XYZ file of C-alpha atoms in Angstrom:
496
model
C 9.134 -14.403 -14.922
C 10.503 -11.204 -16.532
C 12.547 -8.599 -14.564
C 12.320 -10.484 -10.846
C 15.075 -8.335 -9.200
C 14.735 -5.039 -11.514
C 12.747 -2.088 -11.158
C 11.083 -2.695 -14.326
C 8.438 -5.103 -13.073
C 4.856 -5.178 -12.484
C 3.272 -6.505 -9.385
C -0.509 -7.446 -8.117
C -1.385 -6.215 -5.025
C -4.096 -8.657 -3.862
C -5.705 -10.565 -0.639
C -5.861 -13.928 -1.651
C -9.320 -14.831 -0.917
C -11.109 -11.932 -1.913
C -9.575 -11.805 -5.450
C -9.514 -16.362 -5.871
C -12.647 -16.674 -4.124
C -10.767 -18.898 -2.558
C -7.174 -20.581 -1.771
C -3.488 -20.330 -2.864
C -3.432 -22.855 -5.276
C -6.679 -20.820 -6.581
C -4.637 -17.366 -7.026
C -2.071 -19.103 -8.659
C -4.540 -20.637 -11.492
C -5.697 -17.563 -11.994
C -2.575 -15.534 -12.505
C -1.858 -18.558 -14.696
C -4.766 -18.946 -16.783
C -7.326 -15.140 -16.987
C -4.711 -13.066 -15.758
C -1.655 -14.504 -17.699
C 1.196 -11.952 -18.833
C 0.455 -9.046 -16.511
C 2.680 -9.436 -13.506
C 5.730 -10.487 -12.279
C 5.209 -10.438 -8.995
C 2.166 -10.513 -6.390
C 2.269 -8.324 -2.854
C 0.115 -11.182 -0.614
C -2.245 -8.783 1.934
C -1.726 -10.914 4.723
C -2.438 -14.549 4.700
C -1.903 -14.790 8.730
C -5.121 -15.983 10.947
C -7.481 -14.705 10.957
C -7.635 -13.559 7.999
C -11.147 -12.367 8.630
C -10.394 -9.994 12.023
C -10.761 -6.807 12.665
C -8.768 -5.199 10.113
C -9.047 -8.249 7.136
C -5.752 -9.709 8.664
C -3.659 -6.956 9.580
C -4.393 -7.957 13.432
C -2.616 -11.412 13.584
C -2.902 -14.040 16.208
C 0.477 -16.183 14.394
C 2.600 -14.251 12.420
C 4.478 -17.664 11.160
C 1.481 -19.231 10.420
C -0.637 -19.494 7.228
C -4.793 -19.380 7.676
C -5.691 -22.774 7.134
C -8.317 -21.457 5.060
C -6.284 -20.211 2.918
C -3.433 -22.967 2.808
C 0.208 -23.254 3.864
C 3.435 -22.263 3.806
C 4.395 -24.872 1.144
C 1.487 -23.555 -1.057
C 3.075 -19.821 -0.588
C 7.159 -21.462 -1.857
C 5.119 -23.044 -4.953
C 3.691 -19.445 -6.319
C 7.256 -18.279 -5.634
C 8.623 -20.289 -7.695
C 6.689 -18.432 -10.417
C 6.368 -14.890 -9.189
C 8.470 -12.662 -7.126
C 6.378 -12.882 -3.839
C 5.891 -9.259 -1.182
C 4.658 -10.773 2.219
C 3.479 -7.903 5.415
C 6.025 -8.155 8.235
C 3.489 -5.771 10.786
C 5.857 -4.441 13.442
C 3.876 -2.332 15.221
C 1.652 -4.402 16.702
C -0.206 -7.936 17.264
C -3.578 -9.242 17.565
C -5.107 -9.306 21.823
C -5.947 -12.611 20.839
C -2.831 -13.899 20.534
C -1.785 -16.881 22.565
C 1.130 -14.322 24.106
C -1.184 -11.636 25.144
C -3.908 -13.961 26.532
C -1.015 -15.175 28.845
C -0.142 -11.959 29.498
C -3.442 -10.933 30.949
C -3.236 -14.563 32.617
C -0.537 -14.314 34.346
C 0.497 -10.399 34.207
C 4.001 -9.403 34.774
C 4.933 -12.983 35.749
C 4.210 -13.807 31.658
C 7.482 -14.465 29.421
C 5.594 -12.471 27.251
C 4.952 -9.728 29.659
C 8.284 -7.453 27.952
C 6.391 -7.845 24.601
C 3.870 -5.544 24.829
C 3.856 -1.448 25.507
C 2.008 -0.407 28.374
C 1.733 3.664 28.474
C 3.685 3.299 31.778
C 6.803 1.608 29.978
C 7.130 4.623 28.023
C 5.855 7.293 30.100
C 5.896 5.938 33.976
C 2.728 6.471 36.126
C 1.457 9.616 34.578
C 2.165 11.300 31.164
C 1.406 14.866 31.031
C -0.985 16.121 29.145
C 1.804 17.753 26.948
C 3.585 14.447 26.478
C 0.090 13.250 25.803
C -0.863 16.278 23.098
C 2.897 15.662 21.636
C 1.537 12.116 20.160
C 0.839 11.587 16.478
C -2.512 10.547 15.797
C -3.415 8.718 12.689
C -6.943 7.833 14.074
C -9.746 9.503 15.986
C -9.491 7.251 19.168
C -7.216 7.033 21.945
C -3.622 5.499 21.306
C -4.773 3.685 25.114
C -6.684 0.836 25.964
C -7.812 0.153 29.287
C -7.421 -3.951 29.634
C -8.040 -6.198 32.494
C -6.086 -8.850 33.476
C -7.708 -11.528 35.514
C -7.351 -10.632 38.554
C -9.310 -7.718 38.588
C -6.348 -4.995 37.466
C -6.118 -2.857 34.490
C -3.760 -0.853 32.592
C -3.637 1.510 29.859
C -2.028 -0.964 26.849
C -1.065 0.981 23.051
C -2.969 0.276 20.574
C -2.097 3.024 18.015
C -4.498 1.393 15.473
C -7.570 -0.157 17.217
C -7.951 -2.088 20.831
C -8.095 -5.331 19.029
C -3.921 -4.408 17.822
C -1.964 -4.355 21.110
C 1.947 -2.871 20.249
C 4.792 -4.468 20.742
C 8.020 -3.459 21.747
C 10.454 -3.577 19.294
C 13.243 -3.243 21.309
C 12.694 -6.119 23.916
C 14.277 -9.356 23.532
C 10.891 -11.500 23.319
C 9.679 -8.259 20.520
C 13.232 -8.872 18.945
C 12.766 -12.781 18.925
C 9.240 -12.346 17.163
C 10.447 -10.376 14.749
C 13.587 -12.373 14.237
C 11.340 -15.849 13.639
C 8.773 -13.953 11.221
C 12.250 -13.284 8.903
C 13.119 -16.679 8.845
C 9.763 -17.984 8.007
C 9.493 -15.219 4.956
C 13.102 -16.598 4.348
C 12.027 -20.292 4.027
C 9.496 -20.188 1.431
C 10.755 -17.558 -0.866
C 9.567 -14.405 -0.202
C 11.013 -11.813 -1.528
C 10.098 -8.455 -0.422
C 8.879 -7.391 2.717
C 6.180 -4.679 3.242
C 7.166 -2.921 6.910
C 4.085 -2.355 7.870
C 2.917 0.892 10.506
C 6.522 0.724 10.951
C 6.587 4.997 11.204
C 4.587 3.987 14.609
C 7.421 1.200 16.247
C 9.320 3.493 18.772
C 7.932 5.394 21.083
C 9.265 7.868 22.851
C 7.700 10.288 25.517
C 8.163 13.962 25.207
C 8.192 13.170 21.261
C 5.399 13.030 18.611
C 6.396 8.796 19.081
C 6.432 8.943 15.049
C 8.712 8.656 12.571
C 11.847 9.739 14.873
C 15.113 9.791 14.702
C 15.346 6.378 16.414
C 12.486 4.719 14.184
C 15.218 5.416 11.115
C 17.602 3.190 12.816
C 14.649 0.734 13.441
C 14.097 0.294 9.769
C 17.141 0.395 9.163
C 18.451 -2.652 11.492
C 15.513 -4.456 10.568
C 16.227 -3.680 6.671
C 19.700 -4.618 7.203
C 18.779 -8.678 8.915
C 15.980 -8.627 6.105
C 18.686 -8.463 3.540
C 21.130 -10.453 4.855
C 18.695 -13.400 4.194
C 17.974 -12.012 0.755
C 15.095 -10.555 1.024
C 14.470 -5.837 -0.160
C 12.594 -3.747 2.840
C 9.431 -1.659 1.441
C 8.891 0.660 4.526
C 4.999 2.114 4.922
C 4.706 5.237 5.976
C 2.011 7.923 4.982
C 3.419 11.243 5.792
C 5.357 14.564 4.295
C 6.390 14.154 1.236
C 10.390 15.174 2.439
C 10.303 12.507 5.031
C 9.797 9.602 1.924
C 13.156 11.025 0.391
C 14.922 10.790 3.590
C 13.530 7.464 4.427
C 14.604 6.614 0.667
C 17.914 7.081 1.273
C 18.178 4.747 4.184
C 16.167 1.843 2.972
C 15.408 -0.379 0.171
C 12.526 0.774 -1.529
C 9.630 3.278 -0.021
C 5.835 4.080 -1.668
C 4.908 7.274 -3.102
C 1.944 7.623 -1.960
C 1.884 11.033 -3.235
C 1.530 9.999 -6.610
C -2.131 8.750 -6.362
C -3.708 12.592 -4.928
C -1.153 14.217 -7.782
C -2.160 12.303 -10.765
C -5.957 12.908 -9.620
C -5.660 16.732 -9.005
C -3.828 17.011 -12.741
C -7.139 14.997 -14.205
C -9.337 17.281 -12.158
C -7.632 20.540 -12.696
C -6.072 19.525 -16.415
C -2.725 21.338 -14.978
C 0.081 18.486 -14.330
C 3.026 21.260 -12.567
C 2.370 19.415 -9.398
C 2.958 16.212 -10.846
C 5.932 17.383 -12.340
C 7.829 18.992 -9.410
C 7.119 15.741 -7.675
C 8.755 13.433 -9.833
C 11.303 15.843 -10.500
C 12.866 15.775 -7.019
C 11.094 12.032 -6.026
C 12.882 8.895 -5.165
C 13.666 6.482 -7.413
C 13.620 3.310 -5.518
C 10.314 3.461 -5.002
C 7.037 1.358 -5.185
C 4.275 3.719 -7.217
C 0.358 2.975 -6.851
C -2.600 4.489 -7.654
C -4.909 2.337 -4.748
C -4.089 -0.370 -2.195
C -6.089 -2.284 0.278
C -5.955 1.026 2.390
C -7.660 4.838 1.265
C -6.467 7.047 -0.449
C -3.560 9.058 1.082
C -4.152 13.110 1.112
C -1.967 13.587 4.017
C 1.436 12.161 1.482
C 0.443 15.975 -0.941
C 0.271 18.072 2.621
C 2.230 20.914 4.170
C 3.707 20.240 7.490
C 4.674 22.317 10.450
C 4.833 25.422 8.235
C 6.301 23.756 5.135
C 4.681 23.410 1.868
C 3.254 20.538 0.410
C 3.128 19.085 -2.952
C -0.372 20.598 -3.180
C -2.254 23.519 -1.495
C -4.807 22.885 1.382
C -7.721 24.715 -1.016
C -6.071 22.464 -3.591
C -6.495 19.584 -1.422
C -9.702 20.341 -0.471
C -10.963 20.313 -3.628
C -9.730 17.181 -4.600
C -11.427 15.357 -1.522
C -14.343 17.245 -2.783
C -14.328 16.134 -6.267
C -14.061 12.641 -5.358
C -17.017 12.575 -3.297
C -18.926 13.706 -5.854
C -17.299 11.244 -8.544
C -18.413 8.534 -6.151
C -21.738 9.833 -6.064
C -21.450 10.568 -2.097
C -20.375 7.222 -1.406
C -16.690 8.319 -0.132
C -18.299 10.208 2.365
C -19.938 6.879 3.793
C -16.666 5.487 4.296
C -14.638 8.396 5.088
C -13.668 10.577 8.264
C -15.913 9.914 11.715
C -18.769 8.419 9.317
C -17.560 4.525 9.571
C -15.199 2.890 11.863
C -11.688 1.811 12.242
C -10.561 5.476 9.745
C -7.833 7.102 8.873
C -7.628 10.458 9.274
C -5.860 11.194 6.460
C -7.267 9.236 3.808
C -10.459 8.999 1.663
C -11.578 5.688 1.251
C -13.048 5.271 -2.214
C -12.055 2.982 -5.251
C -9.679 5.093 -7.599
C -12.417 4.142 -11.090
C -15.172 5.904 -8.758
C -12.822 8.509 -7.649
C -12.855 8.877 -11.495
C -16.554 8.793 -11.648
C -16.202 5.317 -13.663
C -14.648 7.571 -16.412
C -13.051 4.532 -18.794
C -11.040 7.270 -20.584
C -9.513 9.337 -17.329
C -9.139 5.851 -15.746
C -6.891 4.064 -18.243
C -4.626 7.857 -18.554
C -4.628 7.524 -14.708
C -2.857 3.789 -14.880
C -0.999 5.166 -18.242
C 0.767 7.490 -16.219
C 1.602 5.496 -13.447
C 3.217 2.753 -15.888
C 5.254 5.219 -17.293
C 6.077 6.481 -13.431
C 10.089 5.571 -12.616
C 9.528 2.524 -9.384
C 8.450 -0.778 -9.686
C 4.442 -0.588 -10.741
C 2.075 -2.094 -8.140
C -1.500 -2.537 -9.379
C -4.684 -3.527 -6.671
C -6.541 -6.183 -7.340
C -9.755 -3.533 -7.230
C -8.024 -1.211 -9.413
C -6.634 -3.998 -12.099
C -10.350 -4.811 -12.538
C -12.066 -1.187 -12.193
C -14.137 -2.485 -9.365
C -16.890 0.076 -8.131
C -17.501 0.883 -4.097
C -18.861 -1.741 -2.454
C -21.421 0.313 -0.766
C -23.105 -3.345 0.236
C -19.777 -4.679 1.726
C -19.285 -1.460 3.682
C -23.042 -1.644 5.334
C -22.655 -5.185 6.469
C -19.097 -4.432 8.250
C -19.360 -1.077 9.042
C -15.368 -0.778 7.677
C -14.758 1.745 5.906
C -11.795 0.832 3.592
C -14.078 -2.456 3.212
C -15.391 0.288 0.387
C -12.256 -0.892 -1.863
C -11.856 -4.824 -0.603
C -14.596 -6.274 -2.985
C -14.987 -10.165 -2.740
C -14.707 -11.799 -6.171
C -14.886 -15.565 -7.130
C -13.616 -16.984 -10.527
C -16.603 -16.124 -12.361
C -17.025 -12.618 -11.137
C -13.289 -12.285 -12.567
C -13.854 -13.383 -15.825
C -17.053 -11.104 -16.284
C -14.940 -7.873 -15.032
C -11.835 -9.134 -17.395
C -14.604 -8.009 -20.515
C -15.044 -4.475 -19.631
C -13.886 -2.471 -21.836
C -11.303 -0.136 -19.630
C -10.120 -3.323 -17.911
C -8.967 -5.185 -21.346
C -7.826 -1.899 -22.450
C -5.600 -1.576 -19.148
C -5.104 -5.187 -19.539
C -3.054 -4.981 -23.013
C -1.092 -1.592 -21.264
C 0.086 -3.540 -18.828
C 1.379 -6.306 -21.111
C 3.086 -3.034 -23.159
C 4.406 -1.410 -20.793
C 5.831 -5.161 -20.123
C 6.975 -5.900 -23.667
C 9.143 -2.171 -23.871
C 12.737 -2.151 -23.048
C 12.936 1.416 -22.972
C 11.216 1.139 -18.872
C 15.457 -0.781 -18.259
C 16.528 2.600 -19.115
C 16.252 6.492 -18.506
C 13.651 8.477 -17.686
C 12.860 12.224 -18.363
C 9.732 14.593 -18.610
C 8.785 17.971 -20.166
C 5.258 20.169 -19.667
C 4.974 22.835 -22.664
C 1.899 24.643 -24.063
C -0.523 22.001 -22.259
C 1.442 19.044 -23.558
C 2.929 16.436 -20.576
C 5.185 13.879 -21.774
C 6.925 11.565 -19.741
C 9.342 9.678 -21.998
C 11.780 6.475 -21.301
C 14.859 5.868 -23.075
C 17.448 2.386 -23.319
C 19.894 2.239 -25.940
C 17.938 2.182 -29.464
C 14.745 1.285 -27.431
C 12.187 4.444 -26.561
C 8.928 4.709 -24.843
C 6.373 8.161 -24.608
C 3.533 8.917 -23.434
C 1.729 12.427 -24.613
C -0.796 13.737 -23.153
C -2.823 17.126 -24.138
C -4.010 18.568 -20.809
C -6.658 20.740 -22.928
C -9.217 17.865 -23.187
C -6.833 14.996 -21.584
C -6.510 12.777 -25.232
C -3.493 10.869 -24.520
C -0.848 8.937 -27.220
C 1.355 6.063 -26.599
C 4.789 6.503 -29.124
C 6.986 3.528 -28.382
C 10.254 1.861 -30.517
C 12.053 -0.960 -30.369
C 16.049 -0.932 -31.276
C 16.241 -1.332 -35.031
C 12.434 -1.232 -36.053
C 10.178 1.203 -37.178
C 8.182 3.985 -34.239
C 4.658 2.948 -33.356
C 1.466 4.809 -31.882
C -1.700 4.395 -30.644
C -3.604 6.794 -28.600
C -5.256 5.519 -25.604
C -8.930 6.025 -26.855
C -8.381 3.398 -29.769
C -6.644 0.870 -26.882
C -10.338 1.358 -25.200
C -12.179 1.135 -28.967
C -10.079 -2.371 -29.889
């Protein structure tokens, strides 16, 4: 395992069953055997039951449990043992299924678990306003309330700030400290190394306040950063939002995604003009976590203006992005996009990024190329390592529209996508990028006369890659200490 605690690394992002077609043990023969060489670490999507609920596991009934479909906990310490291992810690909120909040509709407020869960009237009293109300932060369509009934015949308004199957917690209670506190010492246990804070923007709320991202949710991650590295383990906080809030959360926590790279590095493909692109990783973090796609859309909101200040990208600019990728994908983004399927983000397009590319092998692999050669540890989907397509079928049969980019492979379907051509090109880039000790080092960028170069430098080591906006042909130019400069553009990588 190369680079385990540097920034120089290369992760999967994968569920386990959807990529294995099957267990643990399963993933791990495959990173062993077809994908040997390309990571050194994996980021697990969660592996909690039920894997198969309402939001493919991000709803869980145990938090310290494994699906038994899946394995167990000793299967998870074994893969760490090989590869740095990224488990979800979801803070926000657990599945109504759970043993706790069956109990708590039970037995009511005479539950132990009863403190664990956000009613509105914990946070506003009997009646919010309809200013307090208007104030919240809305990252879906639907009501942040859920009428539920207990059994004897009352209701009450719960939060469920994702969907009514994901009942909050409160963070700040002893039994919501406790549940946190025991899913850090499982992670702890069986070697996990990262933690992904998931919808943790979303943990305090706070009438009178937009109940996102405030001042007191800082000190939230940051606590919870804090006991996360005390038992060795880095904080990756998940947040979609303005692009100035990621550098302030940067500064106060371990590592943070830019999300903003993924709408940036499309609108320079689509426009051939990278000064967007440029700005941004001019001025953005550096402990950072870049992707291109994950298990969710893809973020818009991350390139936005805010309240009256300016995004990384225009809204006509924006527009026209969204736009463009519906018509890449043929009109199927629009199937799984906005009010047209369930259980949406409002600020994302859900689409694989090789159709948001319109299955463009060339534009793809410069897409990856320029993430690789992004400062951050490089995170690469599962979907994304093997140019999947939408899964138009997928999406008709669950009606879930991210389920667009969570195709279900099995060995066999692996092993036919590792042949494509753009995914053994991407394939040997990743074991490149892998091989160069230039990425220990420093990194810089220039933009003159419709040349891009983003360069890396380490002691006699050096790593480029030039791109020629005009007609996007791109060049790799990389030397190691002592020996003589090699090339090869990225065309010929697709041609080998």
């Amino acid at each position: 395992m190369s680079n385990a605690n540097g920034s120089n690394q290369i992760q999967l992002i994968t569920y386990i069953d959807r990529l294995s077609g099957g267990t643990i043990k399963d993933l791990e023969k495959l990173l062993q055997q077809e994908l040997a060489g390309l990571f050194d670490g994996v980021h697990l999507l969660p592996f909690y039951p039920p894997i198969d609920g309402e939001d493919a596991g991000f709803d869980p009934t145990d938090h310290t449990a494994v699906d038994s479909r899946l394995g167990n906990w000793q299967d998870i310490g074994d893969l760490a043992q090989h590869y740095s291992i990224m488990a979800d810690m979801i803070v926000n909120h657990m599945s109504a299924q759970s043993a706790q909040f069956q109990d708590v509709l039970a037995k009511g407020e005479a539950s132990p678990f009863w403190p664990l869960f956000l009613t509105r009237d914990k946070v506003f009293g009997a009646e919010p306003s309809p200013e307090q109300l208007q104030a919240i932060y809305r990252p879906r369509p639907t009501s942040c309330f859920t009428e539920l009934s207990f059994e004897d015949g009352r209701s009450l308004p719960f939060w469920t700030t994702f969907t009514a199957n994901q009942i909050d917690i409160d963070v700040h209670s002893e039994p919501g400290q406790a549940y946190l506190d025991a899913i850090l010492q499982r992670f702890t246990e069986h070697g996990v190394n990262y933690i992904r804070l998931d919808a943790a923007g979303y943990a305090i709320k706070k009438a009178g306040t937009s109940c996102f991202m405030l001042p007191e949710t800082f000190e939230f991650i940051a606590e919870l950063s804090a006991k996360a590295k005390a038992l060795g383990m880095q904080s990756l906080v998940e947040i979609h939002g303005y692009h100035q809030t990621q550098i302030d959360i940067a500064k106060r926590c371990d590592l943070v995604y830019d999300f903003a790279l993924p709408p940036l590095v499309l609108h320079t493909l689509f426009t051939r003009d990278a000064k967007a692109l440029k700005h941004w990783l001019d001025i953005a973090p550096r402990n950072c976590i870049t992707v291109l796609d994950t298990h969710d859309g893809i973020g818009i909101v991350d390139a936005a203006d805010h309240q009256g200040q300016p995004g990384l990208l225009t809204d006509p600019e924006l527009d026209a992005l969204v736009e463009q990728i519906h018509h890449n994908s043929g009109g199927s983004s629009k199937l799984a996009t906005g009010s047209a399927a369930n259980n949406v983000d409002l600020y994302q397009v859900n689409c694989s990024f090789y159709d948001a590319l319109a299955q463009h092998d060339e534009h793809y692999l410069l897409a990856r190329a320029i993430q690789l050669f992004c400062p951050g540890i490089c995170q690469i989907y599962y979907g994304g390592l093997l140019a999947a397509e939408n899964d138009v079928d997928l999406l008709k049969r669950t009606q879930v529209g991210r389920d667009i980019n969570r195709p279900y492979y099995t060995v066999d379907t692996v092993r036919q996508a590792l042949q494509k051509p753009v995914v053994k090109a991407l394939c040997q880039l990743i074991k490149l990028r892998r091989s160069l000790q230039a990425f220990d080092g420093h990194f810089s960028q220039s933009l003159t006369d419709g040349q891009y170069q983003l360069h890396w430098q380490h002691q006699g080591h050096s790593a480029s890659l030039q791109i020629q906006l005009s007609d996007l042909s791109a060049e790799l130019i990389w030397q190691h200490s002592g020996e003589a400069q090699q090339q090869q553009t990225l065309s010929s990588l697709l041609a080998d």
